[in-house]
Coordinates of C-alpha atoms and ligand atoms in Angstrom, one line a residue:
Chain A
X52 CA 36.0 -47.0 23.2
X53 CA 37.0 -43.4 23.6
X54 CA 40.6 -42.7 24.2
X55 CA 41.9 -39.2 24.9
X56 CA 45.7 -38.7 25.2
X57 CA 47.4 -35.6 26.5
X58 CA 44.9 -33.1 25.0
X59 CA 45.9 -29.4 25.1
X60 CA 43.7 -26.5 24.1
X61 CA 44.3 -22.8 24.3
X62 CA 42.4 -19.7 23.1
X63 CA 43.7 -16.3 22.1
X64 CA 46.9 -15.1 20.6
X65 CA 50.4 -15.0 22.0
X66 CA 50.2 -12.4 24.8
X67 CA 46.6 -13.0 25.9
X68 CA 46.9 -16.8 25.5
X69 CA 44.6 -18.7 27.8
X70 CA 45.4 -22.4 28.3
X71 CA 42.0 -24.0 28.9
X72 CA 43.0 -27.7 28.7
X73 CA 46.4 -28.6 30.0
X74 CA 47.1 -32.2 29.1
X75 CA 44.0 -34.3 29.6
X76 CA 44.1 -38.1 29.3
X77 CA 41.1 -40.2 29.7
X78 CA 39.7 -43.6 28.8
X79 CA 36.0 -44.2 28.4
X80 CA 34.6 -47.7 28.0
X81 CA 31.6 -48.5 25.9
X82 CA 28.4 -48.1 27.9
X83 CA 30.1 -46.0 30.6
X84 CA 28.4 -43.2 32.4
X85 CA 31.0 -40.5 33.2
X86 CA 30.3 -37.4 35.1
X87 CA 32.7 -34.4 35.0
X88 CA 32.7 -32.1 38.0
X89 CA 34.6 -28.8 38.3
X90 CA 34.3 -25.2 39.1
X91 CA 33.0 -22.6 36.6
X92 CA 35.6 -21.9 34.0
X93 CA 37.6 -25.0 34.7
X94 CA 37.3 -26.1 31.1
X95 CA 34.5 -28.7 31.2
X96 CA 32.5 -27.5 28.2
X97 CA 35.7 -27.1 26.3
X98 CA 36.7 -30.7 27.1
X99 CA 33.3 -31.9 26.0
X100 CA 33.6 -29.9 22.7
X101 CA 37.0 -31.4 22.0
X102 CA 36.0 -35.0 22.7
X103 CA 32.8 -34.7 20.7
X104 CA 34.7 -33.4 17.6
X105 CA 33.1 -29.9 17.7
X106 CA 36.5 -28.4 18.2
X107 CA 39.9 -29.7 17.4
X108 CA 42.6 -30.1 20.0
X109 CA 45.9 -28.1 19.7
X110 CA 47.9 -31.1 20.8
X111 CA 47.1 -34.7 21.7
X112 CA 44.8 -37.4 20.3
X113 CA 41.1 -38.1 20.5
X114 CA 40.2 -41.6 19.2
X115 CA 36.9 -43.5 18.9
X116 CA 37.6 -47.2 18.5
X117 CA 40.0 -47.0 15.5
X118 CA 38.9 -43.5 14.3
X119 CA 41.3 -40.7 15.1
X120 CA 39.5 -37.3 15.2
X121 CA 42.6 -35.2 15.1
X122 CA 43.2 -36.2 11.4
X123 CA 39.7 -35.8 10.2
X124 CA 38.6 -32.8 8.1
X125 CA 35.3 -30.9 8.6
X126 CA 33.3 -33.2 6.3
X127 CA 34.5 -36.4 7.9
X128 CA 33.8 -34.9 11.3
X129 CA 30.3 -34.1 10.3
X130 CA 29.7 -37.6 9.1
X131 CA 31.2 -38.9 12.3
X132 CA 28.9 -36.7 14.4
X133 CA 25.9 -37.9 12.5
X134 CA 26.8 -41.5 13.2
X135 CA 28.0 -41.2 16.8
X136 CA 27.2 -38.1 18.7
X137 CA 24.3 -36.7 20.6
X138 CA 24.8 -33.3 22.3
X139 CA 22.8 -31.4 24.9
X140 CA 24.1 -27.9 25.2
X141 CA 24.3 -25.7 28.2
X142 CA 22.5 -23.0 26.2
X143 CA 20.0 -25.4 24.6
X144 CA 20.3 -23.9 21.0
X145 CA 16.9 -24.8 19.8
X146 CA 15.8 -23.7 16.3
X147 CA 13.6 -20.6 17.0
X148 CA 11.5 -20.9 13.8
X149 CA 10.3 -24.4 14.4
X150 CA 7.9 -26.0 16.8
X151 CA 8.9 -28.4 19.6
X152 CA 7.9 -31.3 17.5
X153 CA 10.0 -30.2 14.5
X154 CA 13.0 -29.4 16.8
X155 CA 13.0 -33.0 18.1
X156 CA 12.4 -34.3 14.6
X157 CA 15.7 -32.7 13.6
X158 CA 17.5 -35.3 15.6
X159 CA 15.0 -38.1 14.9
X160 CA 15.3 -37.8 11.1
X161 CA 19.0 -38.4 11.2
X162 CA 18.4 -41.8 12.8
X163 CA 15.2 -42.6 10.9
X164 CA 13.5 -42.6 14.3
X165 CA 9.7 -42.6 13.8
X166 CA 8.8 -43.0 17.5
X167 CA 10.4 -39.7 18.6
X168 CA 7.0 -38.5 20.0
X169 CA 7.3 -41.0 22.8
X170 CA 10.4 -39.2 24.0
X171 CA 8.6 -35.9 24.1
X172 CA 5.9 -37.4 26.2
X173 CA 8.2 -39.3 28.5
X174 CA 10.1 -36.2 29.6
X175 CA 6.9 -34.3 30.4
X176 CA 6.4 -32.2 27.4
X177 CA 3.1 -33.8 26.4
X178 CA 0.8 -31.2 24.9
X179 CA 3.6 -28.8 24.1
X180 CA 4.5 -30.2 20.7
X181 CA 3.1 -27.3 18.8
X182 CA 4.6 -24.6 20.9
X183 CA 7.6 -22.6 19.7
X184 CA 10.8 -22.3 21.7
X185 CA 10.2 -18.6 22.7
X186 CA 6.9 -19.7 24.3
X187 CA 8.6 -22.2 26.6
X188 CA 10.1 -21.8 30.0
X189 CA 13.9 -22.3 30.4
X190 CA 13.4 -25.8 31.8
X191 CA 11.0 -26.8 29.0
X192 CA 13.5 -25.6 26.4
X193 CA 16.2 -27.6 28.1
X194 CA 14.0 -30.7 27.9
X195 CA 13.4 -30.2 24.2
X196 CA 17.1 -30.1 23.8
X197 CA 17.3 -33.4 25.7
X198 CA 14.6 -35.0 23.6
X199 CA 16.3 -33.8 20.4
X200 CA 19.6 -35.5 21.4
X201 CA 17.9 -38.7 22.5
X202 CA 15.7 -38.9 19.4
X203 CA 18.9 -39.2 17.4
X204 CA 19.8 -42.5 19.1
X205 CA 23.4 -41.6 19.5
X206 CA 26.2 -44.0 20.4
X207 CA 27.7 -41.4 22.7
X208 CA 25.7 -38.8 24.4
X209 CA 27.3 -35.6 25.7
X210 CA 25.3 -33.6 28.2
X211 CA 26.4 -30.1 29.4
X212 CA 24.5 -29.3 32.5
X213 CA 21.3 -31.1 31.3
X214 CA 19.4 -30.3 34.5
X215 CA 20.7 -26.8 35.2
X216 CA 17.3 -25.2 34.6
X217 CA 15.2 -28.0 36.0
X218 CA 13.6 -28.3 39.5
X219 CA 14.1 -31.4 41.6
X220 CA 11.1 -33.3 40.4
X221 CA 11.5 -32.7 36.6
X222 CA 15.3 -33.1 37.0
X223 CA 14.8 -36.6 38.5
X224 CA 12.3 -37.5 35.8
X225 CA 14.6 -36.4 33.0
X226 CA 17.6 -38.2 34.4
X227 CA 15.7 -41.3 35.1
X228 CA 14.4 -41.4 31.6
X229 CA 17.8 -40.8 30.1
X230 CA 19.2 -43.7 32.2
X231 CA 16.3 -45.9 31.1
X232 CA 17.1 -45.2 27.4
X233 CA 20.7 -45.7 28.1
X234 CA 19.9 -49.2 29.4
X235 CA 17.7 -50.0 26.4
X236 CA 20.0 -48.6 23.7
X237 CA 23.3 -49.1 25.5
X238 CA 24.9 -45.8 24.6
X239 CA 27.8 -44.2 26.4
X240 CA 27.3 -41.0 28.4
X241 CA 29.5 -38.1 29.4
X242 CA 27.8 -35.5 31.6
X243 CA 29.1 -32.2 32.9
X244 CA 27.3 -31.0 36.0
X245 CA 27.5 -28.7 39.0
X246 CA 25.3 -30.9 41.0
X247 CA 27.7 -33.1 43.1
X248 CA 24.8 -35.5 43.9
X249 CA 24.4 -36.5 40.3
X250 CA 27.9 -37.9 40.4
X251 CA 26.5 -40.7 42.5
X252 CA 24.7 -42.0 39.5
X253 CA 27.8 -42.4 37.4
X254 CA 30.3 -45.3 37.0
X255 CA 33.2 -42.9 36.7
X256 CA 33.6 -39.4 38.2
X257 CA 36.2 -37.0 37.0
X258 CA 37.0 -33.8 38.9
X259 CA 38.6 -31.0 37.0
X260 CA 40.3 -27.9 38.1
X261 CA 41.8 -25.2 35.8
X262 CA 42.3 -27.4 32.8
X263 CA 43.6 -30.5 34.6
X264 CA 42.0 -33.7 35.9
X265 CA 42.7 -33.6 39.6
X266 CA 40.8 -36.7 40.7
X267 CA 39.1 -39.7 39.2
X268 CA 37.0 -42.3 41.1
X269 CA 34.6 -45.1 40.4
X270 CA 31.2 -45.9 42.0
X271 CA 30.8 -49.6 42.9
X272 CA 27.1 -49.3 42.9
X273 CA 25.7 -46.3 41.0
X274 CA 22.5 -44.9 42.4
X275 CA 19.3 -44.2 40.4
X276 CA 17.9 -40.8 39.8
X277 CA 15.4 -41.3 42.7
X278 CA 18.0 -42.5 45.2
X279 CA 20.4 -39.6 45.0
X280 CA 20.1 -36.6 47.2
X281 CA 19.3 -33.3 45.2
Chain B
X208 CA 25.6 10.0 15.3
X209 CA 23.8 6.7 15.6
X210 CA 24.2 5.6 12.0
X211 CA 27.9 5.7 11.2
X212 CA 29.7 5.9 7.9
X213 CA 30.9 2.4 8.5
X214 CA 27.4 1.2 8.2
X215 CA 27.1 2.9 4.9
X216 CA 29.9 0.8 3.4
X217 CA 27.6 -2.2 3.8
X218 CA 25.2 -0.6 1.4
X219 CA 27.2 -1.1 -1.8
X220 CA 24.2 -2.7 -3.2
X221 CA 22.3 0.5 -3.2
X222 CA 25.3 2.3 -4.6
X223 CA 25.5 0.0 -7.5
X224 CA 21.8 0.0 -8.3
X225 CA 21.5 3.8 -8.1
X226 CA 24.6 4.1 -10.2
X227 CA 23.1 1.9 -12.9
X228 CA 19.8 3.7 -12.8
X229 CA 21.2 7.1 -13.2
X230 CA 23.8 6.1 -15.8
X231 CA 21.2 4.7 -18.2
X232 CA 18.6 7.4 -17.6
X233 CA 21.1 10.2 -17.9
X234 CA 22.5 8.7 -21.2
X235 CA 19.1 8.4 -22.8
X236 CA 17.4 11.4 -21.4
X237 CA 20.3 13.7 -22.2
X238 CA 20.2 12.3 -25.7
X239 CA 16.5 12.8 -25.9
X240 CA 16.8 16.4 -24.8
X241 CA 19.5 17.2 -27.3
X242 CA 17.6 15.5 -30.1
X243 CA 14.5 17.6 -29.2
X244 CA 16.6 20.7 -29.9
X245 CA 17.3 19.8 -33.5
X246 CA 13.8 18.8 -34.4
X247 CA 13.4 21.8 -36.7
X248 CA 16.6 21.0 -38.6
X249 CA 15.4 17.6 -39.8
X250 CA 14.2 17.8 -43.4
X251 CA 14.1 14.3 -44.8
X252 CA 11.2 11.9 -44.4
X253 CA 13.5 9.0 -43.1
X254 CA 15.0 11.5 -40.7
X255 CA 11.6 12.4 -39.2
X256 CA 10.7 8.7 -38.7
X257 CA 14.1 7.9 -37.3
X258 CA 13.8 10.9 -35.0
X259 CA 10.5 9.8 -33.7
X260 CA 11.8 6.3 -33.0
X261 CA 14.8 7.6 -31.2
X262 CA 12.8 9.8 -29.0
X263 CA 10.4 6.9 -28.1
X264 CA 13.1 4.4 -27.4
X265 CA 15.0 6.9 -25.2
X266 CA 11.8 7.4 -23.2
X267 CA 11.0 3.7 -23.1
X268 CA 14.5 2.6 -22.0
X269 CA 14.8 5.2 -19.3
X270 CA 11.3 4.5 -18.1
X271 CA 11.8 0.8 -18.1
X272 CA 15.3 0.5 -16.5
X273 CA 14.8 3.6 -14.4
X274 CA 11.6 2.3 -13.1
X275 CA 13.0 -1.2 -12.4
X276 CA 16.0 0.2 -10.7
X277 CA 14.1 2.8 -8.7
X278 CA 11.8 0.1 -7.3
X279 CA 14.8 -2.0 -6.4
X280 CA 16.5 0.9 -4.7
X281 CA 13.4 1.5 -2.6
X282 CA 13.1 -2.1 -1.6
X283 CA 16.8 -2.3 -0.9
X284 CA 16.8 0.8 1.2
X285 CA 13.8 -0.3 3.3
X286 CA 15.5 -3.6 3.7
X287 CA 18.7 -2.0 5.0
X288 CA 17.0 0.4 7.3
X289 CA 14.8 -2.4 8.7
X290 CA 17.8 -4.6 9.1
X291 CA 19.7 -1.9 10.8
X292 CA 16.9 -1.2 13.3
X293 CA 16.5 -4.9 13.9
X294 CA 20.1 -5.4 14.8
X295 CA 20.4 -2.2 16.8
X296 CA 17.1 -2.4 18.7
X297 CA 18.8 -2.3 22.1
X298 CA 20.8 0.9 21.5
X299 CA 17.9 2.6 19.8
X300 CA 15.6 1.7 22.7
X301 CA 18.1 3.0 25.2
X302 CA 18.4 6.3 23.3
X303 CA 14.6 6.5 23.3
X304 CA 14.5 5.8 27.0
X305 CA 17.1 8.5 27.6
X306 CA 14.6 11.0 26.1
X307 CA 15.7 11.3 22.5
X308 CA 12.6 11.8 20.5
X309 CA 11.7 9.5 17.6
X310 CA 12.4 12.2 15.1
X311 CA 15.8 13.0 16.6
X312 CA 16.8 9.4 16.2
X313 CA 15.2 8.9 12.8
X314 CA 16.8 12.0 11.3
X315 CA 20.2 10.3 11.6
X316 CA 19.1 7.8 9.1
X317 CA 19.2 10.5 6.5
X318 CA 22.9 9.6 6.0
X319 CA 21.6 6.8 3.8
X320 CA 20.8 9.5 1.3
X321 CA 24.5 10.1 0.9
X322 CA 25.0 6.6 -0.4
X323 CA 22.4 7.3 -3.0
X324 CA 24.0 10.6 -3.8
X325 CA 27.3 8.9 -4.3
X326 CA 25.7 6.4 -6.7
X327 CA 23.7 8.9 -8.7
X328 CA 26.6 11.4 -8.9
X329 CA 28.9 8.7 -10.1
X330 CA 26.4 7.4 -12.6
X331 CA 25.7 10.9 -14.0
X332 CA 29.4 11.6 -14.4
X333 CA 30.1 8.3 -16.1
X334 CA 27.2 8.8 -18.4
X335 CA 28.6 12.1 -19.5
X336 CA 32.0 10.5 -20.2
X337 CA 30.3 8.0 -22.5
X338 CA 28.0 10.4 -24.2
X339 CA 30.1 11.6 -27.1
X340 CA 30.6 8.0 -28.2
X341 CA 27.0 7.1 -27.5
X342 CA 25.7 9.9 -29.7
X343 CA 28.0 8.8 -32.5
X344 CA 26.7 5.3 -32.4
X345 CA 23.1 6.3 -32.2
X346 CA 23.4 8.4 -35.3
X347 CA 25.8 6.3 -37.2
X348 CA 23.6 6.2 -40.3
X349 CA 23.6 10.0 -40.3
X350 CA 19.8 10.3 -40.5
X351 CA 20.0 13.2 -38.2
X352 CA 22.1 16.3 -38.6
X353 CA 25.2 16.7 -36.5
X354 CA 24.6 17.7 -32.9
X355 CA 26.7 18.0 -29.8
X356 CA 26.4 16.9 -26.2
X357 CA 24.8 19.6 -24.1
X358 CA 24.7 19.9 -20.3
X359 CA 21.2 20.1 -18.8
X360 CA 21.2 21.4 -15.2
X361 CA 17.6 20.4 -14.8
X362 CA 18.4 16.8 -15.7
X363 CA 21.3 16.8 -13.3
X364 CA 19.0 18.0 -10.5
X365 CA 16.3 15.5 -11.3
X366 CA 18.7 12.5 -11.6
X367 CA 21.3 13.3 -9.0
X368 CA 20.0 15.6 -6.3
X369 CA 16.4 14.7 -6.2
X370 CA 16.8 11.0 -5.7
X371 CA 19.3 11.5 -2.9
X372 CA 16.9 13.8 -1.1
X373 CA 14.0 11.5 -1.8
X374 CA 15.8 8.5 -0.4
X375 CA 17.1 10.4 2.6
X376 CA 13.5 11.3 3.4
X377 CA 12.4 7.8 2.7
X378 CA 15.0 6.4 5.1
X379 CA 14.0 8.9 7.8
X380 CA 10.3 8.3 7.3
X381 CA 10.7 4.5 7.3
X382 CA 12.8 4.5 10.4
X383 CA 10.4 6.9 12.1
X384 CA 7.7 4.4 11.4
X385 CA 9.7 1.5 12.7
X386 CA 10.6 3.3 15.8
X387 CA 7.1 3.7 17.0
X388 CA 7.5 0.9 19.5
X389 CA 7.9 2.0 23.1
X390 CA 11.5 2.2 24.4
X391 CA 11.1 -0.7 26.7
X392 CA 9.9 -3.1 24.2
X393 CA 12.7 -2.1 21.9
X394 CA 15.2 -2.8 24.7
X395 CA 13.6 -6.0 25.9
X396 CA 13.0 -7.6 22.6
X397 CA 15.4 -10.6 22.7
X398 CA 14.9 -12.2 19.4
X399 CA 16.1 -10.2 16.5
X400 CA 13.1 -11.3 14.4
X401 CA 9.7 -12.4 15.4
X402 CA 8.7 -16.0 14.8
X403 CA 6.1 -16.6 12.2
X404 CA 4.3 -19.8 13.1
X405 CA 3.0 -22.5 10.7
X406 CA -0.7 -22.2 9.9
X407 CA -1.2 -25.9 10.5
X408 CA 1.1 -28.6 11.6
X409 CA 2.3 -31.0 8.9
X410 CA 4.2 -34.1 9.2
X411 CA 7.0 -33.7 6.6
X412 CA 10.6 -34.6 6.9
X413 CA 12.7 -32.2 9.0
X414 CA 14.6 -30.7 6.1
X415 CA 11.3 -29.9 4.2
X416 CA 9.8 -28.4 7.4
X417 CA 12.8 -26.2 7.8
X418 CA 12.7 -25.1 4.2
X419 CA 9.1 -24.1 4.5
X420 CA 9.7 -22.5 7.9
X421 CA 12.4 -20.3 6.3
X422 CA 10.3 -19.0 3.5
X423 CA 7.4 -18.4 5.9
X424 CA 9.8 -16.4 8.1
X425 CA 11.1 -14.1 5.5
X426 CA 8.3 -13.3 3.0
X427 CA 9.9 -10.0 1.9
X428 CA 12.8 -12.0 0.6
X429 CA 10.5 -14.1 -1.5
X430 CA 9.4 -10.9 -3.2
X431 CA 13.0 -9.7 -3.4
X432 CA 14.3 -12.9 -5.2
X433 CA 11.3 -13.2 -7.5
X434 CA 11.8 -9.6 -8.5
X435 CA 15.5 -9.9 -9.1
X436 CA 15.0 -12.9 -11.3
X437 CA 12.1 -11.2 -13.0
X438 CA 14.4 -8.2 -13.9
X439 CA 17.1 -10.5 -15.0
X440 CA 14.9 -12.6 -17.2
X441 CA 13.1 -9.8 -18.9
X442 CA 16.2 -7.6 -19.5
X443 CA 18.4 -10.4 -20.8
X444 CA 15.7 -11.6 -23.3
X445 CA 14.9 -8.0 -24.3
X446 CA 18.5 -7.2 -25.0
X447 CA 18.5 -9.8 -27.8
X448 CA 15.6 -8.2 -29.4
X449 CA 17.0 -4.7 -28.9
X450 CA 19.7 -5.7 -31.3
X451 CA 17.2 -5.8 -34.1
X452 CA 14.9 -3.0 -32.9
X453 CA 17.3 -0.4 -31.6
X454 CA 21.0 -0.4 -31.4
X455 CA 23.5 -2.9 -30.2
X456 CA 24.5 -0.4 -27.6
X457 CA 21.1 -0.5 -26.0
X458 CA 21.1 -4.3 -26.1
X459 CA 24.4 -4.5 -24.2
X460 CA 23.2 -1.9 -21.8
X461 CA 20.0 -3.6 -21.0
X462 CA 21.8 -6.9 -20.6
X463 CA 24.4 -5.5 -18.2
X464 CA 21.8 -3.8 -16.1
X465 CA 19.9 -7.1 -15.9
X466 CA 22.9 -9.0 -14.8
X467 CA 24.1 -6.4 -12.3
X468 CA 20.6 -6.2 -10.8
X469 CA 20.2 -9.9 -10.5
X470 CA 23.7 -10.4 -9.0
X471 CA 23.3 -7.6 -6.5
X472 CA 19.9 -8.7 -5.2
X473 CA 20.7 -12.3 -5.3
X474 CA 23.8 -11.7 -3.3
X475 CA 22.1 -9.5 -0.7
X476 CA 19.2 -11.9 -0.4
X477 CA 21.3 -15.0 0.0
X478 CA 23.7 -13.4 2.4
X479 CA 20.9 -12.2 4.6
X480 CA 19.2 -15.6 4.6
X481 CA 22.4 -17.3 5.5
X482 CA 23.2 -14.8 8.2
X483 CA 19.8 -15.1 9.8
X484 CA 20.1 -18.8 9.8
X485 CA 23.7 -19.1 11.1
X486 CA 22.6 -20.6 14.4
X487 CA 20.3 -23.1 12.7
X488 CA 23.0 -24.1 10.3
X489 CA 25.5 -24.6 13.1
X490 CA 23.1 -26.8 15.1
X491 CA 22.4 -28.8 12.0
X492 CA 26.1 -29.3 11.4
X493 CA 26.6 -30.2 15.1
X494 CA 24.0 -32.9 14.7
X495 CA 25.7 -34.2 11.5
X496 CA 23.7 -32.7 8.6
X497 CA 26.2 -32.0 5.9
X498 CA 26.7 -28.7 4.2
X499 CA 24.6 -29.6 1.2
X500 CA 21.6 -30.5 3.4
X501 CA 22.0 -27.2 5.1
X502 CA 22.0 -25.0 2.0
X503 CA 19.2 -27.1 0.6
X504 CA 17.1 -26.5 3.7
X505 CA 18.0 -22.8 4.1
X506 CA 18.0 -21.6 0.5
X507 CA 16.1 -24.3 -1.4
X508 CA 12.7 -22.9 -0.5
X509 CA 13.3 -19.9 -2.7
X510 CA 14.0 -21.8 -5.8
X511 CA 10.4 -22.2 -7.0
X512 CA 9.9 -18.5 -6.6
X513 CA 13.1 -17.7 -8.5
X514 CA 11.7 -19.8 -11.4
X515 CA 8.4 -18.1 -11.2
X516 CA 10.2 -14.8 -11.5
X517 CA 11.9 -16.1 -14.6
X518 CA 8.6 -17.1 -16.2
X519 CA 6.9 -13.8 -15.3
X520 CA 9.9 -11.9 -16.7
X521 CA 9.6 -13.8 -20.0
X522 CA 5.9 -13.0 -20.3
X523 CA 6.5 -9.4 -19.4
X524 CA 9.2 -8.7 -21.9
X525 CA 7.1 -10.4 -24.6
X526 CA 4.1 -8.2 -23.9
X527 CA 6.2 -5.1 -23.7
X528 CA 8.0 -5.7 -26.9
X529 CA 4.9 -6.7 -28.8
X530 CA 3.4 -3.4 -27.6
X531 CA 6.5 -1.5 -28.6
X532 CA 6.6 -2.9 -32.0
X533 CA 2.9 -2.3 -32.6
X534 CA 2.9 1.3 -31.3
X535 CA 6.3 2.9 -31.2
X536 CA 7.8 1.4 -34.3
X537 CA 4.5 1.3 -36.2
X538 CA 5.7 3.8 -38.8
X539 CA 9.2 2.4 -39.2
X540 CA 9.7 0.3 -42.2
X541 CA 11.8 -2.9 -42.1
X542 CA 10.8 -3.8 -38.6
X543 CA 9.0 -7.2 -38.6
X544 CA 6.2 -8.0 -36.2
X545 CA 7.8 -9.2 -32.9
X546 CA 7.8 -12.9 -32.4
X547 CA 8.6 -14.6 -29.1
X548 CA 12.3 -15.3 -29.2
X549 CA 12.6 -18.9 -28.1
X550 CA 16.4 -19.3 -28.4
X551 CA 17.0 -16.1 -26.5
X552 CA 14.8 -17.5 -23.7
X553 CA 16.7 -20.7 -23.7
X554 CA 20.1 -18.9 -23.4
X555 CA 18.8 -16.7 -20.7
X556 CA 17.5 -19.7 -18.8
X557 CA 20.8 -21.5 -19.1
X558 CA 22.7 -18.4 -17.9
X559 CA 20.2 -18.0 -15.0
X560 CA 20.4 -21.6 -13.9
X561 CA 24.2 -21.5 -14.0
X562 CA 24.3 -18.2 -12.0
X563 CA 21.7 -19.4 -9.5
X564 CA 23.4 -22.8 -8.9
X565 CA 26.8 -21.1 -8.7
X566 CA 25.6 -18.9 -5.9
X567 CA 24.3 -21.9 -4.0
X568 CA 27.5 -23.8 -4.6
X569 CA 29.7 -21.0 -3.4
X570 CA 27.6 -20.7 -0.2
X571 CA 27.7 -24.4 0.4
X572 CA 31.5 -24.4 0.0
X573 CA 32.0 -21.4 2.3
X574 CA 29.7 -23.0 4.9
X575 CA 31.8 -26.1 5.0
X576 CA 34.8 -23.9 5.9
X577 CA 33.3 -22.2 8.9
X578 CA 34.0 -24.1 12.0
X579 CA 31.2 -25.0 14.3
X580 CA 32.5 -23.3 17.4
X581 CA 33.1 -20.1 15.5
X582 CA 29.4 -19.5 14.9
X583 CA 28.4 -20.9 18.3
X584 CA 30.3 -18.2 20.1
X585 CA 28.8 -15.2 18.2
Ligands
LIG151 N1 36.2 -19.6 22.2 C1 36.8 -19.2 23.3 N2 37.7 -18.1 23.2 C2 38.4 -17.7 24.3 N3 38.2 -18.2 25.5 C3 37.4 -19.2 25.7 C4 36.6 -19.8 24.6 N4 35.9 -20.8 25.0 C5 36.1 -20.9 26.4 N5 37.0 -20.0 26.7 C6 37.6 -19.8 28.1 O1 38.0 -21.1 28.5 C7 37.7 -21.2 29.9 C8 36.9 -22.5 30.2 O2 35.7 -22.4 29.5 P1 34.6 -23.5 29.6 O3 33.4 -23.1 28.9 O4 35.2 -24.8 29.2 O5 34.3 -23.6 31.2 P2 33.3 -24.5 32.0 O6 34.1 -25.4 32.9 O7 32.3 -25.2 31.1 O8 32.5 -23.4 32.9 P3 30.9 -23.4 33.3 O9 30.8 -24.3 34.4 O10 30.7 -22.0 33.8 O11 30.1 -23.7 32.1 C9 37.0 -20.0 30.4 O12 37.9 -19.2 31.1 C10 36.6 -19.3 29.1 O13 36.7 -17.9 29.2
LIG152 MG1 30.3 -24.9 30.6

């Protein structure tokens, strides 16, 4: 479904040029659960941005089915994201002026999803709908960002450290719920994480180091959120 | 120095507005003072009436446009100082924590007075350049005896120096007031602006909620935009009637001031709304809302207020002109009772709609160009 071929990405001008992605190739099947591991600064977030069409690659190709992202303009990309992509950011990026309910609604409205409140409940934010982001703890904000992306019913969900601010219990709860929705809706998932244990839940695990994929492996029998170690 | 000259460059809005204010006021008040001096030399009956009318219009025009512009400058200045403090809270808090007193920090804000000084000085200078021509036009029927442009130092003080000092003090006073928070809360405050919550939860579509949230968040801008359109509407419509009542020159002048005012305020207001919503817009774009949806949600909430401003402006100028004709021009012959000028309103409305939608269009276009990552990194 998603095909990435020899993607390069660098930041900065000539002398301070910083090559972040150095020729990444990857195939992701529909319904796959891919986990990307790697040290801090190895280019995981950048890779996620490039595959999801938030940033363009300097070189190489990113294709969804028959769509080639590298030839799309900003308007086409926006339309593409509306149709395909859900994104959970490392830094949450909630809308500060709107309540939790409205923040999730931002995703829900794009998919005409009327049952988005169920998602808020399921990830343990029941009773917090009327709160504003600055009144929430880091973990609660992170869950709002998860709910917002899920409410959009994406075809592909990108998660950048979705459990980074969560304790073990809520972390498992959120992962379990995401996987349940994944089974129900059948979306594809690409997750960046520092937690090696979460890799046991994936079909495919990719290990990155300074802009390159150093290792790829598949799990025969992926574990559930309650089976993995934490 | 905390407030640098670079910050001052961002205040072109104040410069333009104070320029306009002083330009018009200097022109008419100088004329008024010079006319006063020749009162004894007027012998004819028509001359007397004409003299009266000239004095009164000079007073009215300078009071009207001067007043409008003065108010705008005050609002703009408070807006700038407030914005500056909001965006520099951390540094200011650290200075306070280091032991700088409130007044020591606040007094640096007096540099804002220089901007006003530049505007007023330039306005006064340009007014003097135009004066010989202006006098000729005002007296083209030769009802009044020949008189020359004189220089009035008092007027110069009142229009150039006094406003600068006044605004310097205003800036210091306002920043002094805004700096009353303890140093630590200035430093700690993470969000640049505080969040104004909805009074009660509603269940509208997201875009509508966002629109309402934005207006709720920045109420001062509602006033700002309504006021800008109010000025524009009243001045444009009045300029048409000025043609008949006063001179063509006055008409053109009122019109240009209206347009300049409207453009400056609209531009500043829109930029600040967009700037404040940069993150929101980016997130919307990431999720797949298109540029049009974003502008609609971010700017659309102000549209009703803009139209309200337009309606108020129309009513205001009608009442004002009706009053002027009844009182000021009462003795002048050949001036008909003032009727509401419907075509003038229609033209003004069309110009306004075009201008307003053009601004929205330009912002939508520019937003489409900004890449998502660019804003995310800021
Ligand atoms: N817009 C940018 N401009 C310049 N350099 C950038 C930019 N974005 C990322 N980088 C650099 O690219 C490198 C990889 O960044 P990236 O955010 O992809 O790392 P990461 O693997 O997600 O790290 P972490 O686990 O800490 O989130 C870093 O060295 C970073 O400094
Ligand atoms: Mg990262």
